[in-house]
XYZ file of C-alpha atoms in Angstrom:
257
model
C 44.164 46.231 40.235
C 47.655 46.040 41.725
C 47.867 44.575 45.204
C 49.235 47.149 47.638
C 52.803 46.477 48.746
C 53.225 46.055 52.506
C 55.960 47.647 54.619
C 56.882 45.454 57.595
C 59.226 46.361 60.458
C 60.968 43.309 61.900
C 61.701 43.119 65.602
C 64.429 40.629 66.511
C 63.642 39.818 70.134
C 66.145 38.389 72.605
C 64.962 37.785 76.184
C 62.164 40.307 75.835
C 64.209 43.119 74.224
C 64.612 44.135 70.587
C 68.188 43.636 69.352
C 69.964 44.247 66.072
C 73.351 43.284 64.667
C 75.092 42.546 61.381
C 74.655 39.041 59.969
C 72.996 38.089 63.286
C 76.126 38.858 65.362
C 77.273 41.735 67.618
C 73.724 42.321 68.823
C 72.915 45.682 70.387
C 69.802 46.646 72.344
C 67.241 48.533 70.252
C 64.435 48.942 72.766
C 61.223 47.523 74.183
C 59.251 45.535 71.586
C 55.832 46.710 72.733
C 56.922 50.366 72.650
C 58.442 49.973 69.180
C 55.355 48.126 67.936
C 53.164 51.005 69.123
C 55.393 53.529 67.300
C 55.339 51.537 64.061
C 51.582 51.074 64.223
C 51.248 54.845 64.548
C 53.641 55.420 61.640
C 51.537 53.263 59.315
C 53.274 49.883 59.318
C 51.116 47.289 57.542
C 52.276 44.359 59.649
C 54.868 43.520 62.288
C 57.219 40.546 62.390
C 58.751 39.289 65.645
C 61.671 36.886 65.462
C 62.846 35.282 68.688
C 66.548 35.177 67.833
C 67.680 33.015 70.731
C 64.541 30.893 70.902
C 65.759 28.700 73.718
C 63.021 26.806 75.521
C 63.813 28.739 78.718
C 63.114 32.000 76.888
C 59.881 30.830 75.291
C 57.504 32.162 77.948
C 59.070 35.617 77.550
C 58.146 35.504 73.860
C 54.525 34.575 74.579
C 54.349 37.465 77.040
C 55.750 39.937 74.474
C 53.261 38.694 71.863
C 50.335 39.008 74.290
C 51.290 42.537 75.335
C 51.862 43.649 71.740
C 48.576 42.172 70.492
C 46.772 44.162 73.185
C 48.393 47.403 72.027
C 48.376 47.221 68.219
C 45.838 46.015 65.704
C 47.909 45.282 62.605
C 48.787 41.667 61.713
C 51.580 40.135 63.766
C 53.871 37.342 62.540
C 56.014 35.517 65.083
C 58.897 33.132 64.431
C 62.022 31.657 65.939
C 62.254 28.246 67.574
C 58.812 27.106 66.375
C 59.091 23.320 66.275
C 55.578 21.871 66.341
C 51.894 22.533 65.634
C 51.517 22.990 69.396
C 53.992 25.902 69.324
C 51.926 27.514 66.567
C 48.714 26.927 68.485
C 50.128 28.668 71.569
C 51.446 31.635 69.553
C 48.118 32.097 67.772
C 46.309 31.957 71.118
C 48.763 34.540 72.500
C 47.729 36.936 69.737
C 49.898 36.342 66.666
C 48.134 36.213 63.292
C 50.806 34.246 61.451
C 53.720 32.057 62.511
C 56.959 31.563 60.593
C 58.883 28.306 60.485
C 62.493 27.823 59.508
C 64.835 25.219 61.025
C 62.130 22.751 62.076
C 60.679 22.783 58.550
C 64.085 22.047 57.040
C 64.470 19.101 59.409
C 60.974 17.818 58.584
C 59.271 19.494 55.595
C 56.009 17.629 56.219
C 55.547 19.914 59.247
C 54.569 22.682 56.820
C 51.725 20.599 55.385
C 50.499 19.567 58.852
C 50.434 23.169 60.056
C 48.794 24.472 56.889
C 46.038 21.860 57.096
C 45.427 22.472 60.788
C 45.586 26.271 60.940
C 45.123 27.360 57.313
C 47.739 28.442 54.778
C 47.232 32.095 55.724
C 48.753 31.383 59.164
C 51.884 29.577 57.952
C 54.950 31.480 56.710
C 58.161 29.857 55.520
C 61.131 31.864 56.773
C 64.076 31.111 54.486
C 67.515 32.402 55.522
C 69.345 32.093 52.228
C 72.787 33.008 50.923
C 74.981 32.579 47.874
C 76.772 29.260 48.063
C 80.244 30.069 49.415
C 83.401 28.896 47.676
C 83.944 25.251 48.520
C 80.270 24.783 49.444
C 77.843 22.312 47.893
C 76.722 23.756 44.522
C 72.967 24.253 44.022
C 71.018 24.767 40.764
C 70.254 28.399 41.643
C 73.569 29.269 43.276
C 71.683 30.050 46.502
C 71.375 27.796 49.526
C 69.248 27.730 52.651
C 71.070 28.179 55.958
C 70.259 27.459 59.599
C 71.551 28.747 62.935
C 71.212 32.414 62.029
C 72.931 31.976 58.692
C 76.011 30.335 60.132
C 75.379 26.818 58.852
C 74.827 25.924 55.204
C 72.454 23.087 54.328
C 73.292 22.478 50.676
C 69.544 22.829 49.968
C 68.759 25.015 46.949
C 66.885 28.070 48.208
C 64.734 28.333 45.078
C 63.770 24.641 45.087
C 63.013 24.857 48.822
C 60.681 27.827 48.298
C 58.822 25.920 45.563
C 58.535 22.827 47.779
C 57.210 24.924 50.670
C 54.543 26.389 48.403
C 53.572 22.853 47.340
C 53.361 21.827 51.022
C 50.880 24.613 51.696
C 52.600 27.701 53.108
C 50.723 30.928 52.503
C 53.745 33.222 52.319
C 57.533 33.169 52.097
C 59.844 35.449 54.062
C 63.071 35.487 52.058
C 65.974 36.794 54.102
C 69.335 37.376 52.434
C 71.975 36.402 54.974
C 74.688 38.021 52.837
C 72.888 41.363 52.948
C 71.445 41.166 56.491
C 72.359 44.273 58.484
C 74.725 45.586 55.786
C 72.330 48.331 54.567
C 73.668 47.823 51.041
C 70.315 46.968 49.438
C 68.207 43.847 48.955
C 69.549 40.851 47.005
C 67.552 41.463 43.824
C 68.927 38.428 42.008
C 67.732 36.129 44.789
C 64.290 37.777 44.875
C 63.889 37.355 41.096
C 64.955 33.705 41.250
C 62.469 32.803 43.993
C 59.685 34.909 42.446
C 60.013 32.915 39.218
C 59.462 29.686 41.168
C 56.530 30.591 43.441
C 53.151 32.328 43.275
C 52.519 32.885 47.000
C 53.298 36.324 48.447
C 57.016 36.972 48.875
C 58.486 39.195 51.594
C 61.956 40.576 50.847
C 64.275 40.906 53.842
C 67.916 41.740 54.427
C 69.921 44.745 53.305
C 67.588 47.745 53.498
C 69.612 50.879 54.148
C 68.020 53.755 52.219
C 64.598 54.701 50.848
C 65.770 53.974 47.308
C 66.451 50.314 48.177
C 62.787 49.345 48.587
C 61.271 49.941 45.129
C 63.847 47.755 43.307
C 62.926 44.836 45.601
C 59.284 45.241 44.590
C 60.172 45.488 40.911
C 62.204 42.279 41.357
C 59.064 40.504 42.584
C 58.524 41.182 46.284
C 54.969 41.683 47.554
C 56.206 43.136 50.835
C 59.428 44.684 52.101
C 60.806 44.097 55.578
C 63.463 46.040 57.457
C 64.753 46.319 61.001
C 67.684 48.512 62.001
C 66.870 51.444 59.682
C 63.530 51.760 61.466
C 64.708 50.953 65.016
C 67.465 53.557 65.009
C 65.387 56.251 63.335
C 67.257 56.405 60.031
C 64.028 55.927 58.078
C 60.332 56.113 58.868
C 57.584 53.918 57.438
C 56.125 57.046 55.806
C 59.368 57.903 54.026
C 59.626 54.389 52.611
C 56.028 54.440 51.406
C 56.458 57.890 49.834
C 59.547 56.760 47.944
C 57.773 53.677 46.605
C 54.691 55.709 45.690
C 56.936 58.115 43.742
C 58.216 55.059 41.856
C 54.700 54.158 40.758
C 54.183 51.399 43.326
C 50.804 51.009 45.019
C 51.222 51.062 48.800
C 48.666 50.848 51.595
C-alpha cells in the first residue's frame, strides 16, 4: 500500500512573527504563528514546520514560547528548527511541545551531533535540514553538481548535497528536509533534478521544499521521489489552500492523507 504523501506548511518565524521573502531576503510579515497554525490544522495540514530564521540566542525564548502556544492549540506533528546547536536545545524544544527537531548548520560543523541526537531521542525526532543549491560558476565542484549551504543559503560549503544526505542517513536521522535555495520563494516549481538525485541516495522519508507556486507543482515533486511537500508563502498569503493541493495530487493518482 502506498504511504500517504504529507502536505506541510512551513512557518519561518522571526522574533515571534511569521515572515516570508525570496531566497531568505526582503522578509515581510505574514502573521501570527499560532493563528496560522490553527488555520492550517483546520484546513487539513498533516504537519507543521517552524523555522526560526534569525535564531539568535536572545530570540530563543520567543521560539520556545511560540512552540508551547502552538502545541496547546493544534494536534498535528510539529517540527522546529533554526539555531539548534546541541542535544540540550533539542531536549528543550521537545519539552516545549515539538515532535521533531531539524538540524542544519550545527550538523555541518559537527556531523557526529546527528548520531548523538538520534541515539538519545530516537531517529523519528531528528530531521536533517539541508539548504542546497546548484554549485555556482567558480564554486567548488561536487559529484552531484549540488552543494550544501549555510547562513540562509548565502554561504556555500563545497559539501556535496547528495553525499551529505547519505551520510546523515548513516548517522541516524529519521527524515531529510531538502530545501532548494535556488527555487526558494520563486514560485517556479520544485527542483526535481535535486529531489531525484537525493532520493536515489537515501531511503529515509524526504520532504521537498522550495519553489512551490501553483497546485500543479506538487505532484511532480512526489513523482521525483518526495514523501512530503512543504510550502510557505503560497499558503500564508492565501494563494493556495491545503485542500486544493491535496485535490490536485489526488487527481494525479497520488495517495494523500
